Amino acid sequence: MNREQLSALMDGELEETQEPPLLARWSTDGDTARVWNEYHLIGDVLREHHIRHTCIGTRVSRALADEPTVLAPARRPPRPALPRWLAVAAAVSAVAVTTWTFQNNPPLPGTAPAFTATAPAPVAAPTQVAATTEAGPYVQMHRQWSPLSGFQTVDYTTEGPPSR
Amino acid sequence: MKAVWIAFWAGLGLLPLGAGAESPKEAVPDPVTLLQQLSTAAQQVSYSGIFVFQHDGSMEASRVVHSYDHGQELSRIDTLNGPPREILRSNDEMRCYFPDVRSIRLQRAEGRHFFPALIVPPLQAYADNYELFVTGQDRVAGHDCQIIALRPRDALRFAHEVCADLPSRLLLREVTLGPHGEPIQMSVFTEVTIGTHPDPAQFKPAYSGTDSWRQDTVPALGADPDHSGWVASNAPPGFHKVVEVRRTLPGGSGAVTHLVYSDGLASVSVFIEPASGTTRADRAESLPNALSYYSARRDEHQITVVGEVPLSAVTQIGQSVINLRSPHP
C-alpha cells in the first residue's frame, strides 16, 4: 500500500492515471481502507470537528452488496441549509450574541488539506497550528477592510498615508 | 401591500425606468441587468433594518439605516454586539466613531462599501469572472427575494450567492460558498423595512463632546493608487487594488503597508513590512474557514497575503508582489 498516493488522493492531487488502480485496491484491500479512514479521522480531529467516526463503512458496504441495484434519477444537490439559520437569526434584533456555530453544515473542507502528498498527517498538525497563530494579526487586519466583514472590528489603528 | 409598492415606485421615481416599469410577474431579467438593479437599489432605495454577519463560527449584528432623497445619500450603521461602533456616511464622506477609545476616523467612502451595498460597479467584472445564474426565489426577513448565483470561472475565487428583494432589488442576503458548496460566511437581514424614508434625526451622531476625541483622516486612494510602489503584478483576473494604507499591526509591533485587492466580491489583503530580525518560515497554507495564507521573505521585506480565496490565489498574488519604485525589481 502506498500511503503517499492515498494522501494525494485525499487532497485530490493524485494523477488521473494512478486513481483507478488505487481505488481498486481501496475496495479490496482492508488495510488501505483502514488507513484511508484513519487519515480522515486524524484530519477531522485536527480541524476540531465533532467526531462522528464509527465503523459504519463496512456494515454499509455489506448491506449494499446484498441489495438489488435500484436505478433512480440523480438527486439535485440540496442548496446550502439556510432556513434554520434564518429562523434563529431572526431572533437576534436586540441582542448581544457573540458566538454561533455553523452547526447545521457539513465540516468545512476549505480547512483541508491537512495532508500533503509528501508530509504525513502527524507532521502537518504543528505546521497548521503555527500558521494559524502567525496569521492571526493579519487575518484580523484583513477582516477590518473586507467589504463583507463586520464593524466591531473596524479599526482605529490607521497611521495615515503609506510611506514610500 | 401592492398599493404600498405602487406608491413607493411612484414616489421614488428615481430608479431606471426599466426596473420601475416591470411587474413582478414578468420574466426575470438577465443576471447582469439584475446585478445592475441591485447596485442601483443599494444606493437609491431607502431602507432600515438589522443584519447579521456570520463567519468563523461567530456572529455580529448591526443596525443599518439608509436614506436616499433628491440625490442625497445618508447611511448609518451601529454595531449591536461587541465594542460599540457607529458609522455615519453622507454621500462620499464617512465618519466612524469608536467611543471606547474616544476616536473618530474620517475617510472617503470610495473603496469602502458595506452590506447591503456589496455589488458595485463595474458590473461587467462580475460576468467576466463569475458565471451568473438566476436560480430561484427564497424568503429573507419576510421578503420574497430572487437568488443570483455567482460561480467562479477559474479556481482562484469562491462561489457566492445573493438574494435580492423582488420589487425593490435591495440585496437581502449574501452567502460565500466554500470549495464544496458549503457556506463559509454570510451577511443577511433579519428584519428590514424597505421604501420608507427614515427620520433625518437618525443620521446625527449618538455621542456628544466628540471635539476632544482623537481624529484620524484616512487619505483617499485617489489618483495615485500605487503611492507606496507596492503592487501585485500578477493578481488573478479581475482583482484590482482598492485600498492602500499604512498601519500598525495589532499589538503595535510595527508598521506595515496594507494593500487590498478585490474582484468586487472576494478580497485579498497583502501586507508588506521590513523583514525584522526574527525570520519566519516561508509558508502557503489553507487555514480554517476557507482562509488562505501566504508568507514569504522577499529581500529586505516580509510579504504576507491573507484572503477568503483558494490557496492558489494568495500564492499567485504573493509571488507577484513587487515594488515599482525599487531600483532592483
Short mmCIF file of C-alpha atoms in Angstrom, two decimals, chain B residues 3-318:
data_model
loop_
_atom_site.label_atom_id
_atom_site.label_comp_id
_atom_site.label_asym_id
_atom_site.label_seq_id
_atom_site.Cartn_x
_atom_site.Cartn_y
_atom_site.Cartn_z
CA ALA B 3 -50.66 49.62 -3.11
CA VAL B 4 -47.68 50.38 -0.92
CA TRP B 5 -45.34 49.33 -3.68
CA ILE B 6 -47.13 51.34 -6.33
CA ALA B 7 -46.85 54.35 -4.05
CA PHE B 8 -43.21 53.53 -3.45
CA TRP B 9 -42.34 53.39 -7.13
CA ALA B 10 -44.35 56.48 -7.93
CA GLY B 11 -42.81 58.40 -5.06
CA LEU B 12 -39.29 57.30 -5.72
CA GLY B 13 -39.35 57.87 -9.46
CA LEU B 14 -35.58 57.78 -9.49
CA LEU B 15 -34.75 54.23 -10.43
CA PRO B 16 -34.17 53.40 -14.07
CA LEU B 17 -37.45 53.15 -15.93
CA GLY B 18 -36.66 49.59 -16.97
CA ALA B 19 -36.77 48.44 -13.39
CA GLY B 20 -39.71 50.58 -12.44
CA ALA B 21 -41.91 49.58 -15.34
CA GLU B 22 -41.57 45.92 -14.62
CA SER B 23 -44.26 43.98 -12.83
CA PRO B 24 -43.19 41.17 -10.51
CA LYS B 25 -44.87 38.61 -12.74
CA GLU B 26 -42.79 39.46 -15.79
CA ALA B 27 -39.88 37.31 -16.84
CA VAL B 28 -36.81 37.74 -14.66
CA PRO B 29 -34.19 39.91 -16.36
CA ASP B 30 -30.79 38.57 -17.29
CA PRO B 31 -28.25 38.34 -14.46
CA VAL B 32 -26.15 41.35 -15.44
CA THR B 33 -29.25 43.56 -15.58
CA LEU B 34 -30.27 42.17 -12.21
CA LEU B 35 -26.87 42.99 -10.73
CA GLN B 36 -27.17 46.47 -12.18
CA GLN B 37 -30.52 46.85 -10.42
CA LEU B 38 -29.04 45.53 -7.17
CA SER B 39 -26.20 48.00 -7.36
CA THR B 40 -28.56 50.91 -8.03
CA ALA B 41 -31.04 49.80 -5.36
CA ALA B 42 -28.38 49.69 -2.63
CA GLN B 43 -27.79 53.38 -3.30
CA GLN B 44 -31.21 54.70 -4.29
CA VAL B 45 -33.66 52.77 -2.12
CA SER B 46 -34.36 53.92 1.43
CA TYR B 47 -34.34 51.15 3.99
CA SER B 48 -33.70 50.35 7.62
CA GLY B 49 -33.16 47.07 9.37
CA ILE B 50 -30.93 44.72 11.26
CA PHE B 51 -28.45 42.42 9.62
CA VAL B 52 -26.03 39.84 10.87
CA PHE B 53 -22.62 38.86 9.58
CA GLN B 54 -21.62 35.31 10.30
CA HIS B 55 -18.14 33.93 9.90
CA ASP B 56 -15.63 31.68 11.65
CA GLY B 57 -18.33 30.40 13.97
CA SER B 58 -19.13 33.87 15.26
CA MET B 59 -21.82 36.39 14.52
CA GLU B 60 -22.04 40.16 14.54
CA ALA B 61 -25.32 42.03 14.44
CA SER B 62 -25.67 45.61 13.21
CA ARG B 63 -28.46 48.08 12.68
CA VAL B 64 -28.46 49.96 9.38
CA VAL B 65 -30.48 52.97 8.26
CA HIS B 66 -30.22 54.30 4.73
CA SER B 67 -31.94 57.20 3.09
CA TYR B 68 -31.89 58.50 -0.47
CA ASP B 69 -33.58 61.76 -1.18
CA HIS B 70 -33.00 64.04 -4.18
CA GLY B 71 -29.61 62.56 -4.86
CA GLN B 72 -28.55 62.86 -1.23
CA GLU B 73 -27.43 59.55 0.25
CA LEU B 74 -27.21 59.10 4.00
CA SER B 75 -26.49 55.94 5.96
CA ARG B 76 -25.78 54.88 9.43
CA ILE B 77 -24.56 51.59 10.82
CA ASP B 78 -24.42 50.75 14.53
CA THR B 79 -23.00 47.53 15.88
CA LEU B 80 -25.29 45.75 18.31
CA ASN B 81 -22.80 43.40 19.89
CA GLY B 82 -19.11 43.63 20.65
CA PRO B 83 -17.47 47.04 21.04
CA PRO B 84 -19.83 49.88 20.05
CA ARG B 85 -19.13 51.28 16.59
CA GLU B 86 -21.01 53.89 14.69
CA ILE B 87 -20.51 54.61 11.03
CA LEU B 88 -22.17 57.67 9.54
CA ARG B 89 -21.97 58.25 5.83
CA SER B 90 -23.11 61.26 3.87
CA ASN B 91 -22.69 60.70 0.15
CA ASP B 92 -18.98 60.01 -0.21
CA GLU B 93 -17.87 61.07 3.25
CA MET B 94 -17.64 58.57 6.04
CA ARG B 95 -17.16 59.07 9.78
CA CYS B 96 -16.51 56.13 12.09
CA TYR B 97 -16.99 56.61 15.84
CA PHE B 98 -15.06 54.46 18.32
CA PRO B 99 -16.44 55.55 21.70
CA ASP B 100 -14.42 53.02 23.70
CA VAL B 101 -11.18 54.62 22.56
CA ARG B 102 -12.65 58.11 22.09
CA SER B 103 -11.65 58.24 18.48
CA ILE B 104 -13.19 59.32 15.18
CA ARG B 105 -11.97 58.33 11.79
CA LEU B 106 -12.80 60.28 8.67
CA GLN B 107 -12.45 58.78 5.27
CA ARG B 108 -13.81 58.78 1.77
CA ALA B 109 -16.42 56.08 1.30
CA GLU B 110 -14.81 55.27 -2.02
CA GLY B 111 -13.33 51.78 -1.94
CA ARG B 112 -15.17 51.02 1.28
CA HIS B 113 -18.63 49.59 0.85
CA PHE B 114 -20.72 47.69 3.33
CA PHE B 115 -23.66 45.34 3.34
CA PRO B 116 -26.10 45.54 1.61
CA ALA B 117 -24.09 47.55 -0.97
CA LEU B 118 -21.93 44.58 -1.90
CA ILE B 119 -22.50 44.67 -5.64
CA VAL B 120 -20.61 47.63 -7.01
CA PRO B 121 -19.61 48.84 -10.49
CA PRO B 122 -18.05 47.89 -12.82
CA LEU B 123 -20.71 45.20 -13.16
CA GLN B 124 -19.23 43.62 -16.25
CA ALA B 125 -16.39 42.44 -14.00
CA TYR B 126 -18.81 40.04 -12.27
CA ALA B 127 -19.80 38.48 -15.59
CA ASP B 128 -16.14 38.27 -16.62
CA ASN B 129 -15.08 36.38 -13.52
CA TYR B 130 -18.22 34.51 -12.50
CA GLU B 131 -20.84 32.53 -14.32
CA LEU B 132 -24.12 34.13 -13.33
CA PHE B 133 -27.30 32.16 -12.78
CA VAL B 134 -30.72 33.43 -11.83
CA THR B 135 -31.65 30.31 -9.94
CA GLY B 136 -34.87 30.69 -7.99
CA GLN B 137 -36.58 32.52 -5.20
CA ASP B 138 -36.32 32.47 -1.45
CA ARG B 139 -37.61 34.43 1.50
CA VAL B 140 -35.40 36.60 3.70
CA ALA B 141 -36.62 38.66 6.67
CA GLY B 142 -40.15 38.16 5.44
CA HIS B 143 -39.43 39.41 1.92
CA ASP B 144 -39.56 37.31 -1.22
CA CYS B 145 -36.24 37.54 -2.98
CA GLN B 146 -34.58 36.49 -6.20
CA ILE B 147 -31.47 34.32 -5.94
CA ILE B 148 -28.50 35.02 -8.17
CA ALA B 149 -25.65 32.52 -8.04
CA LEU B 150 -22.14 33.58 -8.97
CA ARG B 151 -19.90 30.65 -9.80
CA PRO B 152 -16.23 31.35 -10.39
CA ARG B 153 -14.88 30.85 -13.90
CA ASP B 154 -11.47 29.85 -12.51
CA ALA B 155 -10.10 28.15 -9.40
CA LEU B 156 -8.92 31.45 -7.92
CA ARG B 157 -12.07 32.52 -6.07
CA PHE B 158 -15.07 31.03 -4.30
CA ALA B 159 -18.72 30.98 -5.31
CA HIS B 160 -21.25 33.49 -3.96
CA GLU B 161 -24.98 33.61 -3.81
CA VAL B 162 -27.04 36.75 -3.35
CA CYS B 163 -30.76 37.14 -2.81
CA ALA B 164 -32.41 40.44 -3.78
CA ASP B 165 -35.81 41.72 -2.71
CA LEU B 166 -38.23 41.19 -5.61
CA PRO B 167 -39.79 44.59 -6.13
CA SER B 168 -37.00 46.87 -4.87
CA ARG B 169 -33.96 44.74 -5.81
CA LEU B 170 -32.35 45.54 -2.49
CA LEU B 171 -29.80 42.89 -1.60
CA LEU B 172 -31.05 40.98 1.45
CA ARG B 173 -28.52 38.20 1.77
CA GLU B 174 -25.04 37.26 0.61
CA VAL B 175 -23.51 33.87 1.16
CA THR B 176 -19.93 32.92 0.32
CA LEU B 177 -19.62 29.23 -0.50
CA GLY B 178 -16.52 27.16 0.10
CA PRO B 179 -14.88 24.75 -2.32
CA HIS B 180 -17.56 22.12 -1.70
CA GLY B 181 -20.54 24.43 -1.79
CA GLU B 182 -20.69 24.81 2.00
CA PRO B 183 -21.48 28.27 3.39
CA ILE B 184 -18.36 29.89 4.86
CA GLN B 185 -19.69 33.32 5.60
CA MET B 186 -22.97 35.09 5.30
CA SER B 187 -24.45 38.56 5.68
CA VAL B 188 -28.21 38.65 5.96
CA PHE B 189 -31.03 40.95 7.03
CA THR B 190 -33.05 39.53 9.89
CA GLU B 191 -35.53 42.37 9.63
CA VAL B 192 -35.81 45.18 7.12
CA THR B 193 -38.23 47.92 6.16
CA ILE B 194 -37.88 48.97 2.54
CA GLY B 195 -39.06 52.16 0.88
CA THR B 196 -39.81 54.27 3.96
CA HIS B 197 -37.82 57.45 4.42
CA PRO B 198 -36.14 57.36 7.83
CA ASP B 199 -36.36 60.30 10.21
CA PRO B 200 -33.42 62.66 9.41
CA ALA B 201 -32.64 62.81 13.14
CA GLN B 202 -31.40 59.24 12.86
CA PHE B 203 -28.36 60.43 10.96
CA LYS B 204 -26.96 62.54 13.79
CA PRO B 205 -24.07 61.15 15.84
CA ALA B 206 -25.15 59.48 19.06
CA TYR B 207 -22.21 60.87 21.02
CA SER B 208 -21.62 64.37 22.29
CA GLY B 209 -18.39 66.00 23.36
CA THR B 210 -16.54 64.37 20.49
CA ASP B 211 -14.44 67.51 19.97
CA SER B 212 -11.89 66.16 22.40
CA TRP B 213 -11.75 62.76 20.68
CA ARG B 214 -8.75 61.77 18.67
CA GLN B 215 -9.39 62.32 14.97
CA ASP B 216 -7.72 60.47 12.11
CA THR B 217 -8.15 61.14 8.45
CA VAL B 218 -7.60 58.34 6.01
CA PRO B 219 -6.50 59.79 2.69
CA ALA B 220 -8.33 58.73 -0.45
CA LEU B 221 -6.65 56.28 -2.78
CA GLY B 222 -7.40 58.86 -5.47
CA ALA B 223 -5.16 59.49 -8.41
CA ASP B 224 -2.14 57.69 -7.03
CA PRO B 225 -3.22 54.18 -6.04
CA ASP B 226 0.38 52.96 -6.16
CA HIS B 227 1.76 55.60 -3.85
CA SER B 228 3.92 53.16 -1.93
CA GLY B 229 5.16 51.48 -5.10
CA TRP B 230 3.96 48.08 -3.92
CA VAL B 231 1.79 46.12 -6.32
CA ALA B 232 0.79 42.53 -7.03
CA SER B 233 1.98 42.42 -10.61
CA ASN B 234 0.15 39.18 -11.40
CA ALA B 235 -3.12 39.30 -9.46
CA PRO B 236 -5.82 36.90 -10.72
CA PRO B 237 -8.11 38.30 -13.46
CA GLY B 238 -10.49 40.96 -12.20
CA PHE B 239 -8.64 41.67 -8.95
CA HIS B 240 -7.79 45.35 -8.55
CA LYS B 241 -6.22 47.33 -5.78
CA VAL B 242 -8.98 49.01 -3.77
CA VAL B 243 -7.09 50.03 -0.64
CA GLU B 244 -3.55 51.08 0.09
CA VAL B 245 -2.81 52.20 3.59
CA ARG B 246 -0.03 52.27 6.13
CA ARG B 247 -0.95 50.87 9.52
CA THR B 248 0.20 49.25 12.72
CA LEU B 249 -0.02 45.58 13.45
CA PRO B 250 -2.40 44.70 16.29
CA GLY B 251 -0.28 44.80 19.40
CA GLY B 252 1.61 47.76 17.98
CA SER B 253 4.66 45.80 16.99
CA GLY B 254 5.47 47.73 13.84
CA ALA B 255 4.18 49.49 10.75
CA VAL B 256 3.06 47.66 7.64
CA THR B 257 1.83 48.65 4.22
CA HIS B 258 -1.58 47.10 3.66
CA LEU B 259 -2.99 46.64 0.15
CA VAL B 260 -6.42 45.18 -0.55
CA TYR B 261 -7.21 43.57 -3.89
CA SER B 262 -10.80 42.80 -4.77
CA ASP B 263 -12.72 41.37 -7.71
CA GLY B 264 -15.93 43.01 -6.48
CA LEU B 265 -16.82 40.23 -4.06
CA ALA B 266 -13.72 38.40 -2.90
CA SER B 267 -10.99 40.42 -1.26
CA VAL B 268 -7.37 39.64 -0.53
CA SER B 269 -5.06 41.58 1.78
CA VAL B 270 -1.36 42.00 1.05
CA PHE B 271 0.95 43.16 3.84
CA ILE B 272 4.49 44.37 3.30
CA GLU B 273 6.79 45.07 6.22
CA PRO B 274 10.52 45.18 6.80
CA ALA B 275 11.83 41.68 7.47
CA SER B 276 12.95 42.12 11.04
CA GLY B 277 15.49 40.07 12.93
CA THR B 278 13.03 37.26 13.60
CA THR B 279 12.83 35.15 10.50
CA ARG B 280 9.59 33.44 9.61
CA ALA B 281 9.50 30.32 7.55
CA ASP B 282 8.02 30.74 4.06
CA ARG B 283 4.53 29.26 4.02
CA ALA B 284 1.49 28.84 1.81
CA GLU B 285 -1.29 27.18 3.75
CA SER B 286 -5.01 26.76 3.96
CA LEU B 287 -6.33 27.94 7.31
CA PRO B 288 -9.70 27.16 8.88
CA ASN B 289 -12.80 28.86 7.49
CA ALA B 290 -11.67 28.90 3.89
CA LEU B 291 -8.92 31.41 4.62
CA SER B 292 -5.68 31.09 2.74
CA TYR B 293 -2.36 32.34 3.98
CA TYR B 294 0.92 33.04 2.22
CA SER B 295 4.04 34.41 3.78
CA ALA B 296 7.49 34.75 2.27
CA ARG B 297 10.58 36.84 2.61
CA ARG B 298 11.49 38.95 -0.41
CA ASP B 299 14.92 40.55 0.02
CA GLU B 300 14.53 43.03 2.87
CA HIS B 301 10.76 42.59 3.17
CA GLN B 302 8.28 40.13 4.53
CA ILE B 303 5.29 39.66 2.20
CA THR B 304 2.10 38.29 3.79
CA VAL B 305 -1.14 37.57 1.93
CA VAL B 306 -4.49 36.64 3.52
CA GLY B 307 -7.91 36.18 1.99
CA GLU B 308 -11.07 34.11 1.68
CA VAL B 309 -9.91 32.71 -1.62
CA PRO B 310 -8.32 29.41 -2.63
CA LEU B 311 -4.67 28.88 -1.71
CA SER B 312 -3.62 29.16 -5.36
CA ALA B 313 -4.90 32.76 -5.44
CA VAL B 314 -2.96 34.02 -2.39
CA THR B 315 0.14 32.23 -3.67
CA GLN B 316 -0.18 33.79 -7.12
CA ILE B 317 -0.65 37.23 -5.59
CA GLY B 318 2.12 36.80 -3.03
#
